[in-house]
Short mmCIF file of C-alpha atoms and ligand atoms in Angstrom, two decimals:
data_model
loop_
_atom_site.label_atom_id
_atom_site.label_comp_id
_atom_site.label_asym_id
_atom_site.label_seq_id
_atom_site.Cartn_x
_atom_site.Cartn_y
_atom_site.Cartn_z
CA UNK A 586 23.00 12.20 10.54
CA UNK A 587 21.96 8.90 8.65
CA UNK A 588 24.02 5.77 10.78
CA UNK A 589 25.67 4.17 7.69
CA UNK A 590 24.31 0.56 6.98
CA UNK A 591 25.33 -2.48 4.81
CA UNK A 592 23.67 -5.71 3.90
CA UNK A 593 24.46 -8.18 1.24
CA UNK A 594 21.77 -7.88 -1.06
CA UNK A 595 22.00 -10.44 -3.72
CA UNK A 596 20.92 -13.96 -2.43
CA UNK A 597 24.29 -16.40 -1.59
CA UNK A 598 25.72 -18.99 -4.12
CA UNK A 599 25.33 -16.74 -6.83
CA UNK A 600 28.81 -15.62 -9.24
CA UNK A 601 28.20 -12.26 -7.92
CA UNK A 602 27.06 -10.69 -4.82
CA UNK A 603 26.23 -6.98 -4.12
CA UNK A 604 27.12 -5.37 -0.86
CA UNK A 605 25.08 -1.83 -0.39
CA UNK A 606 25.85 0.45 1.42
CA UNK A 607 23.68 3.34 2.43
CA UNK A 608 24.32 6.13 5.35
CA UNK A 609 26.64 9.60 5.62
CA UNK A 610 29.79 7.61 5.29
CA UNK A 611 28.69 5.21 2.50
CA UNK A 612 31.67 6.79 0.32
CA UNK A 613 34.14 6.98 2.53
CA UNK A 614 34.09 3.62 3.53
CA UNK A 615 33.72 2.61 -0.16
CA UNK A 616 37.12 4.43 -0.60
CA UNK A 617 38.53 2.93 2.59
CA UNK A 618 38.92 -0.78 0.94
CA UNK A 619 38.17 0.04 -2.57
CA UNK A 620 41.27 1.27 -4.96
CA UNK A 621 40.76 1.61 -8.44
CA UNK A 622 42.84 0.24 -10.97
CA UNK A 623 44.06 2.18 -13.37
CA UNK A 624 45.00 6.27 -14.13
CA UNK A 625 40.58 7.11 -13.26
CA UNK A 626 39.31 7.84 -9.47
CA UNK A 627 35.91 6.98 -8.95
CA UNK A 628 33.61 8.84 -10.05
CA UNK A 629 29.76 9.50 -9.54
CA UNK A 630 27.36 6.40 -10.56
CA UNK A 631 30.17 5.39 -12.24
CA UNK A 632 30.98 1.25 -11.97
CA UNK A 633 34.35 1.23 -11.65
CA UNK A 634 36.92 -1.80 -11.40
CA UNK A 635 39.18 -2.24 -8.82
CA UNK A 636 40.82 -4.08 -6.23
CA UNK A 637 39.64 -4.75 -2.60
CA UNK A 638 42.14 -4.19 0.23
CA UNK A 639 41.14 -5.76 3.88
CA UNK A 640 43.83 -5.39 6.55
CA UNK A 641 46.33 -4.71 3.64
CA UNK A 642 45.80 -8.11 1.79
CA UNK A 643 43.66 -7.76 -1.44
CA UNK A 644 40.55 -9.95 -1.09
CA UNK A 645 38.97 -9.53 -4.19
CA UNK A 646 38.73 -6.99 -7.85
CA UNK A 647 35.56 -6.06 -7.99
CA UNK A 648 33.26 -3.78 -9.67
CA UNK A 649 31.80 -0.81 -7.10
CA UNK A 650 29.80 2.62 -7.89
CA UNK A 651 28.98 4.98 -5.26
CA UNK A 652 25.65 7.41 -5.66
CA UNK A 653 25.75 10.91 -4.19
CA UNK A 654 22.96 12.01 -2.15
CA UNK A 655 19.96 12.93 -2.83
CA UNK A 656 19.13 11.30 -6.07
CA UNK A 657 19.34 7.83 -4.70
CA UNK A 658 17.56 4.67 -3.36
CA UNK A 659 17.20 5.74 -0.08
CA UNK A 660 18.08 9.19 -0.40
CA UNK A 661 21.47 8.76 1.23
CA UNK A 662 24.37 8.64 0.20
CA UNK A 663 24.78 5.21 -0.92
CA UNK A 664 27.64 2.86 -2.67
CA UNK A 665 27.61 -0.58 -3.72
CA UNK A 666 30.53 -3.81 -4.29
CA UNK A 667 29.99 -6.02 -6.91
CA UNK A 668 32.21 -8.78 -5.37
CA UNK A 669 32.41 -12.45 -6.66
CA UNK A 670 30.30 -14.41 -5.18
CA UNK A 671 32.26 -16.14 -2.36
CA UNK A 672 30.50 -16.03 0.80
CA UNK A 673 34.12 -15.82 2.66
CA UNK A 674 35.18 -12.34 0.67
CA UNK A 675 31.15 -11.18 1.61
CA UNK A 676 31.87 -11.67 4.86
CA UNK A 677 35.25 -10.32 5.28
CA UNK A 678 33.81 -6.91 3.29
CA UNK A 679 30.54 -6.33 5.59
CA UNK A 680 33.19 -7.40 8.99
CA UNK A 681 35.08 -4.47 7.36
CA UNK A 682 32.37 -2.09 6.88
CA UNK A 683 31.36 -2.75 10.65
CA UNK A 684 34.97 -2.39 11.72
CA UNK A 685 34.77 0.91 9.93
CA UNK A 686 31.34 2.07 12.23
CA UNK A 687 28.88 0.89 8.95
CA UNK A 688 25.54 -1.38 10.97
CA UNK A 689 24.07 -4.32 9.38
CA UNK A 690 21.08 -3.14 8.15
CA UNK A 691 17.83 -4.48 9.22
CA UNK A 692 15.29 -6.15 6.93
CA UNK A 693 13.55 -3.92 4.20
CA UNK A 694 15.68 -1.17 5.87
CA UNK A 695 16.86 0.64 2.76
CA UNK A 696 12.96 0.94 1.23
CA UNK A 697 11.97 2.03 5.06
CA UNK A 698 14.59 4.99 4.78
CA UNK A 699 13.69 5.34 1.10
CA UNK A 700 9.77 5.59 2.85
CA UNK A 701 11.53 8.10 5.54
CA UNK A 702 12.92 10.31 3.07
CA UNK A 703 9.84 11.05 1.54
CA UNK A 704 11.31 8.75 -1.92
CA UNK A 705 8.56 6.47 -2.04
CA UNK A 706 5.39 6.34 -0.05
CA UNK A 707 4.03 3.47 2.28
CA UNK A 708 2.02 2.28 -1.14
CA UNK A 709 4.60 2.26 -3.46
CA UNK A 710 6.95 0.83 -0.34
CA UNK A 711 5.04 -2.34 -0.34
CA UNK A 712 5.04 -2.55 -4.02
CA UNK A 713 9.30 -3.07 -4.28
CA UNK A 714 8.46 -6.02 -1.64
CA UNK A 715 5.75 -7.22 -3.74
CA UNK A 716 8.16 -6.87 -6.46
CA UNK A 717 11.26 -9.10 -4.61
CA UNK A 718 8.85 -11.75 -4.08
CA UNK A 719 6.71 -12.09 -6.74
CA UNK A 720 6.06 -15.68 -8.42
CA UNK A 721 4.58 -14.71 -11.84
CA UNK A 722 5.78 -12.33 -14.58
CA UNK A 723 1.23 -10.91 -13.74
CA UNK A 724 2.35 -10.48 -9.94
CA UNK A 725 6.16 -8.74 -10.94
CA UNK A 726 4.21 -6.30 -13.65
CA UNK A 727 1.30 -5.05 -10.78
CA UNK A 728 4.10 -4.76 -8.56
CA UNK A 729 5.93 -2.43 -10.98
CA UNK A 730 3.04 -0.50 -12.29
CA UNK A 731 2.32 -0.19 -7.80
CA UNK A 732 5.56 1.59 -7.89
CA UNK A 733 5.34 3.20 -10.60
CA UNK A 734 3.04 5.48 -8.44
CA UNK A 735 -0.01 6.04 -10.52
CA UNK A 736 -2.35 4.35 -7.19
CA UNK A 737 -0.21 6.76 -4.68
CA UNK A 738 -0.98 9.94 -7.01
CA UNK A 739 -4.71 9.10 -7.16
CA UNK A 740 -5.01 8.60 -3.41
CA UNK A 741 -3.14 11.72 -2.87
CA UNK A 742 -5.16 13.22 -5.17
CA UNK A 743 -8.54 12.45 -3.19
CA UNK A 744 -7.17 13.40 -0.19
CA UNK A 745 -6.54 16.78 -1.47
CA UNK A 746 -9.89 17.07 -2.54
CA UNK A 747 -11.17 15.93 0.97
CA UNK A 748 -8.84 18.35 2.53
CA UNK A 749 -10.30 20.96 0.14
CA UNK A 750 -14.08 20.09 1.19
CA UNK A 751 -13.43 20.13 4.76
CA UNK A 752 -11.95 23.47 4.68
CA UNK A 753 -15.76 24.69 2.73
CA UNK A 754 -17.39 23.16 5.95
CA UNK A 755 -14.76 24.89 8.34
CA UNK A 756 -14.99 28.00 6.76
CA UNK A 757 -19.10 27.51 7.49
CA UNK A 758 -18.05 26.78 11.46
CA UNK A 759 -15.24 29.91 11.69
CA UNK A 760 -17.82 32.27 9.89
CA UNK A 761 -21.02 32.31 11.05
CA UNK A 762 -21.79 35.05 7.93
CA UNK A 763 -21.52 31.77 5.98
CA UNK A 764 -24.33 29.28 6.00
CA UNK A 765 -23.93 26.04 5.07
CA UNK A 766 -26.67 25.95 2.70
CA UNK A 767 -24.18 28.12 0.24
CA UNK A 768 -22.25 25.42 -0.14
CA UNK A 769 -22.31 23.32 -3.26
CA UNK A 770 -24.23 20.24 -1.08
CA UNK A 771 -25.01 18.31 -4.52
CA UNK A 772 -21.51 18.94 -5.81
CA UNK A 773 -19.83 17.48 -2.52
CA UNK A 774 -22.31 14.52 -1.44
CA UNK A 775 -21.69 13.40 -5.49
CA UNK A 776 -17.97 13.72 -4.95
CA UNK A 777 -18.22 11.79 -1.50
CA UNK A 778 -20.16 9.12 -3.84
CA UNK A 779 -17.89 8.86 -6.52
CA UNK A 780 -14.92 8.22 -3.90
CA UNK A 781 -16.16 5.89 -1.98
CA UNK A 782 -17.44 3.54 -4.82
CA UNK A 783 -13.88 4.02 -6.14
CA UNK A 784 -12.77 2.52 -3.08
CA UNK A 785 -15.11 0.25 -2.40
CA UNK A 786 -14.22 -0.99 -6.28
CA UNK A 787 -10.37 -0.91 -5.04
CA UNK A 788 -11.66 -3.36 -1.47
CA UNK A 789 -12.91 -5.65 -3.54
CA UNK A 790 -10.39 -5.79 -5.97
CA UNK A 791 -8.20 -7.81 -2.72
CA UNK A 792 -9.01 -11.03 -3.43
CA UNK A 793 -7.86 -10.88 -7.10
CA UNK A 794 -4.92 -8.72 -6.32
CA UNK A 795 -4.07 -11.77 -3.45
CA UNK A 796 -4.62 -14.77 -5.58
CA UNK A 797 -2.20 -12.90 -8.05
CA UNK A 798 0.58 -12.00 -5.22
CA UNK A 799 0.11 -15.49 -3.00
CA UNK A 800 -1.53 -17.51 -5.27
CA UNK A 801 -4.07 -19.81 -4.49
CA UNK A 802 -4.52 -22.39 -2.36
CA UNK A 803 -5.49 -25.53 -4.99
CA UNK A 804 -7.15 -28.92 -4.29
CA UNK A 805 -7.13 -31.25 -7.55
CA UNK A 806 -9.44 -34.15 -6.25
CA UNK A 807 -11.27 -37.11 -7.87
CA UNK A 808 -11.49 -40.72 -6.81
CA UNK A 809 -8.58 -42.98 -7.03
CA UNK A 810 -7.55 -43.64 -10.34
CA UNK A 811 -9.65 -40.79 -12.22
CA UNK A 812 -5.94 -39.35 -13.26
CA UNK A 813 -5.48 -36.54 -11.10
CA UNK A 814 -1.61 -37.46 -10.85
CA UNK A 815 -1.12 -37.80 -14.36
CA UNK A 816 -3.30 -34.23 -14.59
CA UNK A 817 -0.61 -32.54 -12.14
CA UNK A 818 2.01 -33.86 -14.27
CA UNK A 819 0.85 -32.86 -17.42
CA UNK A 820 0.30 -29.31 -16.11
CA UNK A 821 4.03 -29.46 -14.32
CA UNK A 822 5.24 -30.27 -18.26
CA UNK A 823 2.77 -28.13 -20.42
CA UNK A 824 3.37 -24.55 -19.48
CA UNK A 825 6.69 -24.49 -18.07
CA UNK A 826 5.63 -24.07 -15.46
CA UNK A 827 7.50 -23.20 -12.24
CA UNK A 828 7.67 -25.37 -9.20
CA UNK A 829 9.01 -23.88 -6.62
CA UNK A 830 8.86 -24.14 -2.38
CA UNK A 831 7.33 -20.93 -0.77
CA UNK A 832 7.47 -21.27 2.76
CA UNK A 833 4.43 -19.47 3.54
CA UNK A 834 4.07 -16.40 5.72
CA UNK A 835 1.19 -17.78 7.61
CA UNK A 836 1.76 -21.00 7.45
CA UNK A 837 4.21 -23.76 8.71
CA UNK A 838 4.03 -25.94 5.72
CA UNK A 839 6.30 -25.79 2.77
CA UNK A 840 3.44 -26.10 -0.31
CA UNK A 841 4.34 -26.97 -3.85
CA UNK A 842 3.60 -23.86 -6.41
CA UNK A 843 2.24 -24.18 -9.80
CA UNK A 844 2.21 -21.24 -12.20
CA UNK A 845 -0.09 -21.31 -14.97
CA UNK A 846 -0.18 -18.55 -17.32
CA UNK A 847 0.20 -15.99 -15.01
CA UNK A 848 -2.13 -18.07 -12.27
CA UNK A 849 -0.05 -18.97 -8.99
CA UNK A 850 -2.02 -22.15 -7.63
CA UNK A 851 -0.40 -23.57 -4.16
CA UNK A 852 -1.38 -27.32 -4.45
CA UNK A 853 -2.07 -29.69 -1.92
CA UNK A 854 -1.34 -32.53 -2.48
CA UNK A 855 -5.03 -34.84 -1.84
CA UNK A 856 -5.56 -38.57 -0.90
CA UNK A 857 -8.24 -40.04 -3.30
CA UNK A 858 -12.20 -39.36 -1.55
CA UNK A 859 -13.94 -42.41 -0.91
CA UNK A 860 -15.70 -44.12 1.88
CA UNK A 861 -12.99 -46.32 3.70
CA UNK A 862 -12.39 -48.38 6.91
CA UNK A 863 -9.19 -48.70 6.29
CA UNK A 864 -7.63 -46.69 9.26
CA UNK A 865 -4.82 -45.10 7.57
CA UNK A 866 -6.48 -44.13 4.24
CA UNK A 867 -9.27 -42.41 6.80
CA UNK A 868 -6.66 -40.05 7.56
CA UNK A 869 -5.83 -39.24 4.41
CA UNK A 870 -9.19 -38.64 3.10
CA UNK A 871 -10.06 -36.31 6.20
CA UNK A 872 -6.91 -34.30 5.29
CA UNK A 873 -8.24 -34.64 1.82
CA UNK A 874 -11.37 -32.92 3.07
CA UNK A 875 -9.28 -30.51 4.79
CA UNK A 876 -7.30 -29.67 1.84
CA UNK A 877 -10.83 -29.31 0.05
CA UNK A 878 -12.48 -26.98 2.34
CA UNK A 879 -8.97 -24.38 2.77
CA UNK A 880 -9.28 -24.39 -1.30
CA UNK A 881 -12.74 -24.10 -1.21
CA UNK A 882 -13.16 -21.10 0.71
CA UNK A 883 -10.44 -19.34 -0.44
CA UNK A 884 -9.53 -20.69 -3.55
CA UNK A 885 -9.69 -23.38 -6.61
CA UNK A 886 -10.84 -27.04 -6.80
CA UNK A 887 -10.34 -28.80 -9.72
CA UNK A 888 -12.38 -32.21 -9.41
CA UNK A 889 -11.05 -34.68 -11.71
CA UNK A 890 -14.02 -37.57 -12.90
CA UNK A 891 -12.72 -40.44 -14.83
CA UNK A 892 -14.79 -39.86 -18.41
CA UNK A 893 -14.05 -43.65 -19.72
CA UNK A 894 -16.53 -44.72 -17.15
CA UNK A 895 -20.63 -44.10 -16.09
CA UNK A 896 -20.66 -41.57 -13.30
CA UNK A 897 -20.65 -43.59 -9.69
CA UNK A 898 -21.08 -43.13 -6.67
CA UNK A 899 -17.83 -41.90 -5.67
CA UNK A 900 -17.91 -39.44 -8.06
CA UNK A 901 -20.87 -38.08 -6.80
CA UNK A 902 -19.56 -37.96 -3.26
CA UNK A 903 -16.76 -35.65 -5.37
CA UNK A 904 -19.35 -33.52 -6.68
CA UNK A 905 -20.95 -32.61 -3.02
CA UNK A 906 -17.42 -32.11 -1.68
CA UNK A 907 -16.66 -29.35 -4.66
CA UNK A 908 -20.25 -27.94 -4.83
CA UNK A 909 -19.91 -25.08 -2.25
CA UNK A 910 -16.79 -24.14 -3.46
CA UNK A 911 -15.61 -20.62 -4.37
CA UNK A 912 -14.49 -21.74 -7.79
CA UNK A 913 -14.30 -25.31 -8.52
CA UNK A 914 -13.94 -26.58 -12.29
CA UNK A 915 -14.98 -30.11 -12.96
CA UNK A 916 -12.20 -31.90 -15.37
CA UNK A 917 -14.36 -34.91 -17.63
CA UNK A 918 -10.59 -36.43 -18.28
CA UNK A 919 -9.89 -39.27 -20.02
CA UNK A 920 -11.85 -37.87 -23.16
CA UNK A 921 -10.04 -39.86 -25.42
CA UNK A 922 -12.17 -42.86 -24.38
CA UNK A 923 -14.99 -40.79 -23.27
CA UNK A 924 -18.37 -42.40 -22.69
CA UNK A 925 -21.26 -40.54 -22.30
CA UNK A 926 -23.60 -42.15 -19.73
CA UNK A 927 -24.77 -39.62 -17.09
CA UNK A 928 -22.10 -36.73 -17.25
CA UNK A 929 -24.54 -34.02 -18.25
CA UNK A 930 -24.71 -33.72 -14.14
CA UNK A 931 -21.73 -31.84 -13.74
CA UNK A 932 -22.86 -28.51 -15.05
CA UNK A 933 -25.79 -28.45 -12.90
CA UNK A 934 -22.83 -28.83 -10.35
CA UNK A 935 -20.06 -26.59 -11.55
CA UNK A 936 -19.63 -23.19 -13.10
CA UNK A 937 -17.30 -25.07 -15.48
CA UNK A 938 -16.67 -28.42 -17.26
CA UNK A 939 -13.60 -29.09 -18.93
CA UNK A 940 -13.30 -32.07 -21.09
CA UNK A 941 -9.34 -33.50 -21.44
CA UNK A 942 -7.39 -36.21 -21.68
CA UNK A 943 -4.42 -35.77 -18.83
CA UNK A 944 -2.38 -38.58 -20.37
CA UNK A 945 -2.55 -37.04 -24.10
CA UNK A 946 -2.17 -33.78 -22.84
CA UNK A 947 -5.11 -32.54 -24.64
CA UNK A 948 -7.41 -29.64 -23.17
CA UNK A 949 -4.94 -28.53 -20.91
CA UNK A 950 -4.93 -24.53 -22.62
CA UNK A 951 -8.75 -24.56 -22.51
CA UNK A 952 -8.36 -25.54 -18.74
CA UNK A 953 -6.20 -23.21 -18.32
CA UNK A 954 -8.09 -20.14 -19.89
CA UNK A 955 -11.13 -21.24 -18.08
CA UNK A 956 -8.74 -20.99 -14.76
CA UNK A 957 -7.61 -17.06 -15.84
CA UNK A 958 -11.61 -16.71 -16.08
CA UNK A 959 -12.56 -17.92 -13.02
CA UNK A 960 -9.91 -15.99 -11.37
CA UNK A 961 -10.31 -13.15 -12.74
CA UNK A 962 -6.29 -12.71 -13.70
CA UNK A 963 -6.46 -12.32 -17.11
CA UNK A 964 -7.97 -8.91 -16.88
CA UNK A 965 -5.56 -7.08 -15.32
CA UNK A 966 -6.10 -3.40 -14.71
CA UNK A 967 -2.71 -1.63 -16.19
CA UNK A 968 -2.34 1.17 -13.59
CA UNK A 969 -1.87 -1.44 -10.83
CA UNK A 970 -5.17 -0.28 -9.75
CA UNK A 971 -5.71 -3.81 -7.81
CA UNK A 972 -5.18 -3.88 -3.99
CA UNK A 973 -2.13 -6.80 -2.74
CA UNK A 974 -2.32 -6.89 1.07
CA UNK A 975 -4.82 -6.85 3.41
CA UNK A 976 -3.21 -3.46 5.08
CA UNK A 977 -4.34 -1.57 2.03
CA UNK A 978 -7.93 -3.48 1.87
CA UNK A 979 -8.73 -2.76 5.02
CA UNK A 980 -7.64 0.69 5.09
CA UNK A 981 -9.67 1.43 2.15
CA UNK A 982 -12.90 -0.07 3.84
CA UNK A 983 -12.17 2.11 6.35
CA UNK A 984 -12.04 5.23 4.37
CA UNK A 985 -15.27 4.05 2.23
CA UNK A 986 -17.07 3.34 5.31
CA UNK A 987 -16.21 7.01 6.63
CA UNK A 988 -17.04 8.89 3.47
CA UNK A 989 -20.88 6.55 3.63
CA UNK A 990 -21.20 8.09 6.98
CA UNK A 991 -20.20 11.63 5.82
CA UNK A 992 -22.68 11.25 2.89
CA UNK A 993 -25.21 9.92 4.94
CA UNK A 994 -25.12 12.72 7.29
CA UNK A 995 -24.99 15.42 4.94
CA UNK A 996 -28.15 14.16 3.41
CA UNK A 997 -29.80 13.85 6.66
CA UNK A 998 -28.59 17.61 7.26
CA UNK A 999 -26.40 16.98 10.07
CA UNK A 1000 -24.56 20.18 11.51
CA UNK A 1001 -21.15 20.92 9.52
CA UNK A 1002 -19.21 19.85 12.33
CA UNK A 1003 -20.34 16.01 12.54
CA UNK A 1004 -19.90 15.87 8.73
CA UNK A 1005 -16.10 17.35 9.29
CA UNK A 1006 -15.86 14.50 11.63
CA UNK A 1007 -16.31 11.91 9.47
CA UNK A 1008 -14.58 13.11 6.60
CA UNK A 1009 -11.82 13.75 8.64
CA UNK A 1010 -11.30 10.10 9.38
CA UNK A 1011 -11.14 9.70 5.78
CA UNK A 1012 -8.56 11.64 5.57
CA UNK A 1013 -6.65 10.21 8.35
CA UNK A 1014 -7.46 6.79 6.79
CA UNK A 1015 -6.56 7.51 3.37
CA UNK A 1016 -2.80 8.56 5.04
CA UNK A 1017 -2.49 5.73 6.77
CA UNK A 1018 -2.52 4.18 2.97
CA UNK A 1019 0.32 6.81 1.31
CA UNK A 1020 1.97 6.61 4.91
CA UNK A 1021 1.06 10.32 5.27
CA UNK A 1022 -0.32 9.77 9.12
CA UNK A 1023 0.43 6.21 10.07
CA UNK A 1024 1.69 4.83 13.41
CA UNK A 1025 5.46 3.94 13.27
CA UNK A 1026 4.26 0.19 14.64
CA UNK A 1027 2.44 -0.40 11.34
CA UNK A 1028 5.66 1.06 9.72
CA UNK A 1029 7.61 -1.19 11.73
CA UNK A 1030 5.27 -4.09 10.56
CA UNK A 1031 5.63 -3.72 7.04
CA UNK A 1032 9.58 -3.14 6.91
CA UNK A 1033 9.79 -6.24 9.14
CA UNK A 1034 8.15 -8.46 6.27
CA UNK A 1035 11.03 -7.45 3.70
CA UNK A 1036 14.44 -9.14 3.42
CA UNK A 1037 17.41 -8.00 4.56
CA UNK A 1038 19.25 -5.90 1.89
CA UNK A 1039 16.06 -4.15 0.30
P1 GDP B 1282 -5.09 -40.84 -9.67
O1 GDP B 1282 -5.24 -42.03 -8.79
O2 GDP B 1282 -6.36 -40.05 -9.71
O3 GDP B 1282 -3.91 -39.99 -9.36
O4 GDP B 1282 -4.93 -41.41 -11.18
P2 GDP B 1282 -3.61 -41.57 -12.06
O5 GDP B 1282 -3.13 -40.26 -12.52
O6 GDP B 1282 -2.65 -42.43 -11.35
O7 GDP B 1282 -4.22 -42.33 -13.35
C1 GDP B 1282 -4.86 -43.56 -13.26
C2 GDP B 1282 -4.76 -44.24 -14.60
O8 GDP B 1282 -5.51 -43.54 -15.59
C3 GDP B 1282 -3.34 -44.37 -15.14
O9 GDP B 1282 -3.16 -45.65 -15.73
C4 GDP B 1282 -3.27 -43.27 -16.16
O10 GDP B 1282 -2.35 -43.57 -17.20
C5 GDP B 1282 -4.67 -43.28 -16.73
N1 GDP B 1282 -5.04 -42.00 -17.30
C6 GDP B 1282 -4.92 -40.77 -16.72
N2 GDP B 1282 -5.36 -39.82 -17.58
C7 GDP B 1282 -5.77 -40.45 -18.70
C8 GDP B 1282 -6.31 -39.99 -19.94
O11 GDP B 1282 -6.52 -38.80 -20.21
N3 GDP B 1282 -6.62 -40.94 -20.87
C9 GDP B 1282 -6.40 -42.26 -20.63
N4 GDP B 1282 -6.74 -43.11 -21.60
N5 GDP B 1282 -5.88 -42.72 -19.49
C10 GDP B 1282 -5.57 -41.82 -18.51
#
């Protein structure tokens, strides 16, 4: 018996909001306030109009469908109100859902049942929260492709075909008639290979997969006056793009979010670098810093030089903050009263130069290809064959790092039962990915990230 559940799952203030409903009694309580109007009962994934009755008073005419079990979200039967968007006639259905024995459902509990009754696995599971939270039109189409299950097949697929090689080695430990060198050795140890640089390929596909679901963390800095506000604006303007507040998972601060072509880039917001006394502008230029190092580690600098003027000092201070950065592209701006004395420097400094002029709004597409280059997001694999969360990439170093030792110790000619061992932990590992063996904590985890209503 599935406890029915309910949840509002459109976000309030919108003209309509959708109550679901999933659970053994998700019709019957549909029927219990929902009439239709008109000669026509409901009928199967059917949206239907009708009026709302709670505690004999009519609330609302809404739209509502319910879905017959087993071809649904969660598997469940499930229903759903399309209600005007009033927060007081939300309330008053889901009080009268509860009043009829229907829970509020937790967060991401619809996808966990979904999970649970085998309609999605834990892969494609954390794809539809990808997919509710993604910031860029790249991030929503990985997400989709995710769920669109062509990853979850090819991990099931090489856990078959571990399952399939342990079994060889097994049948080498049950029957002693069989020796192990009658097994294909070559044939397995290049199989072992192939999988584990396939996952190893996958690993390190995490920090493009994360700078395309997060975005990433962003420092545009450049001494005082070299245009770095007029550069922010100018982006803000040129490509649409969308500003938005994430409050982030890991962190307390509410960042402002830039999207450029496809490119999430979570600014902070920098104090011009220079040498000061001035007590207050100190502060500002060590969280400068701050802001420099978090982007350079894990993300983008832009350093913005002022190209109407000779290089100076400061600048050059600018240059040694971006040069161990990850990716840091120098901007020349101002190019529309460029002068040339001593800029050459910056491409011994940075991978990229960008001339522009921020105020003209000139160079801002070539800044912005150079950005999808750096980042790697303009090559996008199309079978969502780039790893999102740290989960997956660690669960796939895992595996890699078991199949190595199973390699390793074939070669060496261990005895077929330490070679079982190891690939066994692969297989275990490779689970844990699909959700085939994973620990209902990590389940928990993951649910526990999604809103409520998914
Ligand atoms: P910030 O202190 O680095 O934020 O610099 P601002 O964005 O405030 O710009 C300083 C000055 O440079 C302003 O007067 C801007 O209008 C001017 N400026 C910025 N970009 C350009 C540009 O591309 N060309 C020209 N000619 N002036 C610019």
């Amino acid at each position: 018996m599935a406890q029915t559940i309910a949840a509002l799952s459109t976000a309030p203030g919108g003209a309509i909001g959708i109550v679901r409903i999933s659970g053994d009694a998700a019709e019957s309580c549909l029927r219990a306030l929902f009439t239709p109007v008109g000669s026509r009962d409901l009928q199967p994934r059917v949206l239907t109009y009708g009026v709302l009755t709670v505690h004999g008073r009519v609330i609302d005419r809404p739209m509502a469908v319910f879905f017959p079990a087993p071809a649904t979200y969660t598997g469940e039967p499930m229903a759903e109100i399309h209600c005007h968007g009033s927060s007081a006639v939300l309330q008053a259905v889901l009080s009268a859902l509860f009043d009829l024995g229907a829970r509020q459902a937790e967060p991401g509990e619809f996808t966990r049942r979904a999970f649970l009754n085998g309609k999605l696995d834990l892969f494609a599971a954390e794809a539809v929260g990808d997919l509710v939270t993604a910031h860029s039109e790249q991030a929503a189409a990985l997400a989709v492709s995710q769920l669109g299950g062509h990853m979850s097949t090819e991990f099931a697929d090489m856990r078959q075909r571990l399952i399939a090689v342990c079994a060889q080695f097994l049948a080498v430990i049950d029957y002693p008639d069989e020796e192990i060198e009658d097994l294909p050795l070559t044939e397995i140890g290049q199989t072992l290979s192939d999988m584990r640089a396939r996952l190893n390929a996958l690993h390190e596909s995490y920090s493009r997969g994360r700078a395309l679901r997060e975005g990433l963390p962003c420092a545009i800095i450049g001494r005082p006056n070299a245009g770095k506000s007029t550069l922010l604006n100018a982006l803000l303007g040129y490509d649409r793009a969308i500003v938005t507040d994430i409050a982030g998972t890991t962190r307390d601060t509410v960042e402002e979010t830039l999207c450029l072509g496809g490119l999430v880039l979570r600014l902070q917001d920098t104090a011009g670098l220079r040498e000061t006394d001035d007590p207050v502008e100190k502060i500002g230029v060590s969280r400068a810093r701050d802001a420099v190092r978090h982007a350079a580690e894990s993300g983008v600098v832009l350093a913005v030089f002022d190209g109407s003027k000779p290089v100076g000092g400061e600048d050059r201070m600018v240059m040694r903050e971006a040069k161990n950065a990850a990716r840091a592209v120098a901007i020349l701006n101002k190019a529309d009263l460029l002068r040339a004395e001593g800029w050459e420097e910056l491409s011994d400094c940075f991978r990229a130069v960008v001339p522009l002029s921020a105020k003209h709004r000139e160079g801002l597409s070539e800044l912005t290809d150079t950005l999808l280059t750096l980042t790697g997001v303009r090559d996008l694999p199309s079978d969502g064959g780039l790893i999102t969360n740290i989960r997956q990439a660690e669960t796939l170093k895992r595996t890699a790092e078991r199949l190595e030792l199973a390699a390793e110790h074939l070669k060496a000619g261990f005895s077929p039962d330490a070679v079982v061992y190891d690939i066994e932990g692969a297989i275990e590992s490779l689970g844990e990915l699909t959700g085939q063996s994973v620990q209902n904590d990590i389940v928990d985890h993951i649910f526990a990230n999604f809103c409520v209503g998914k």
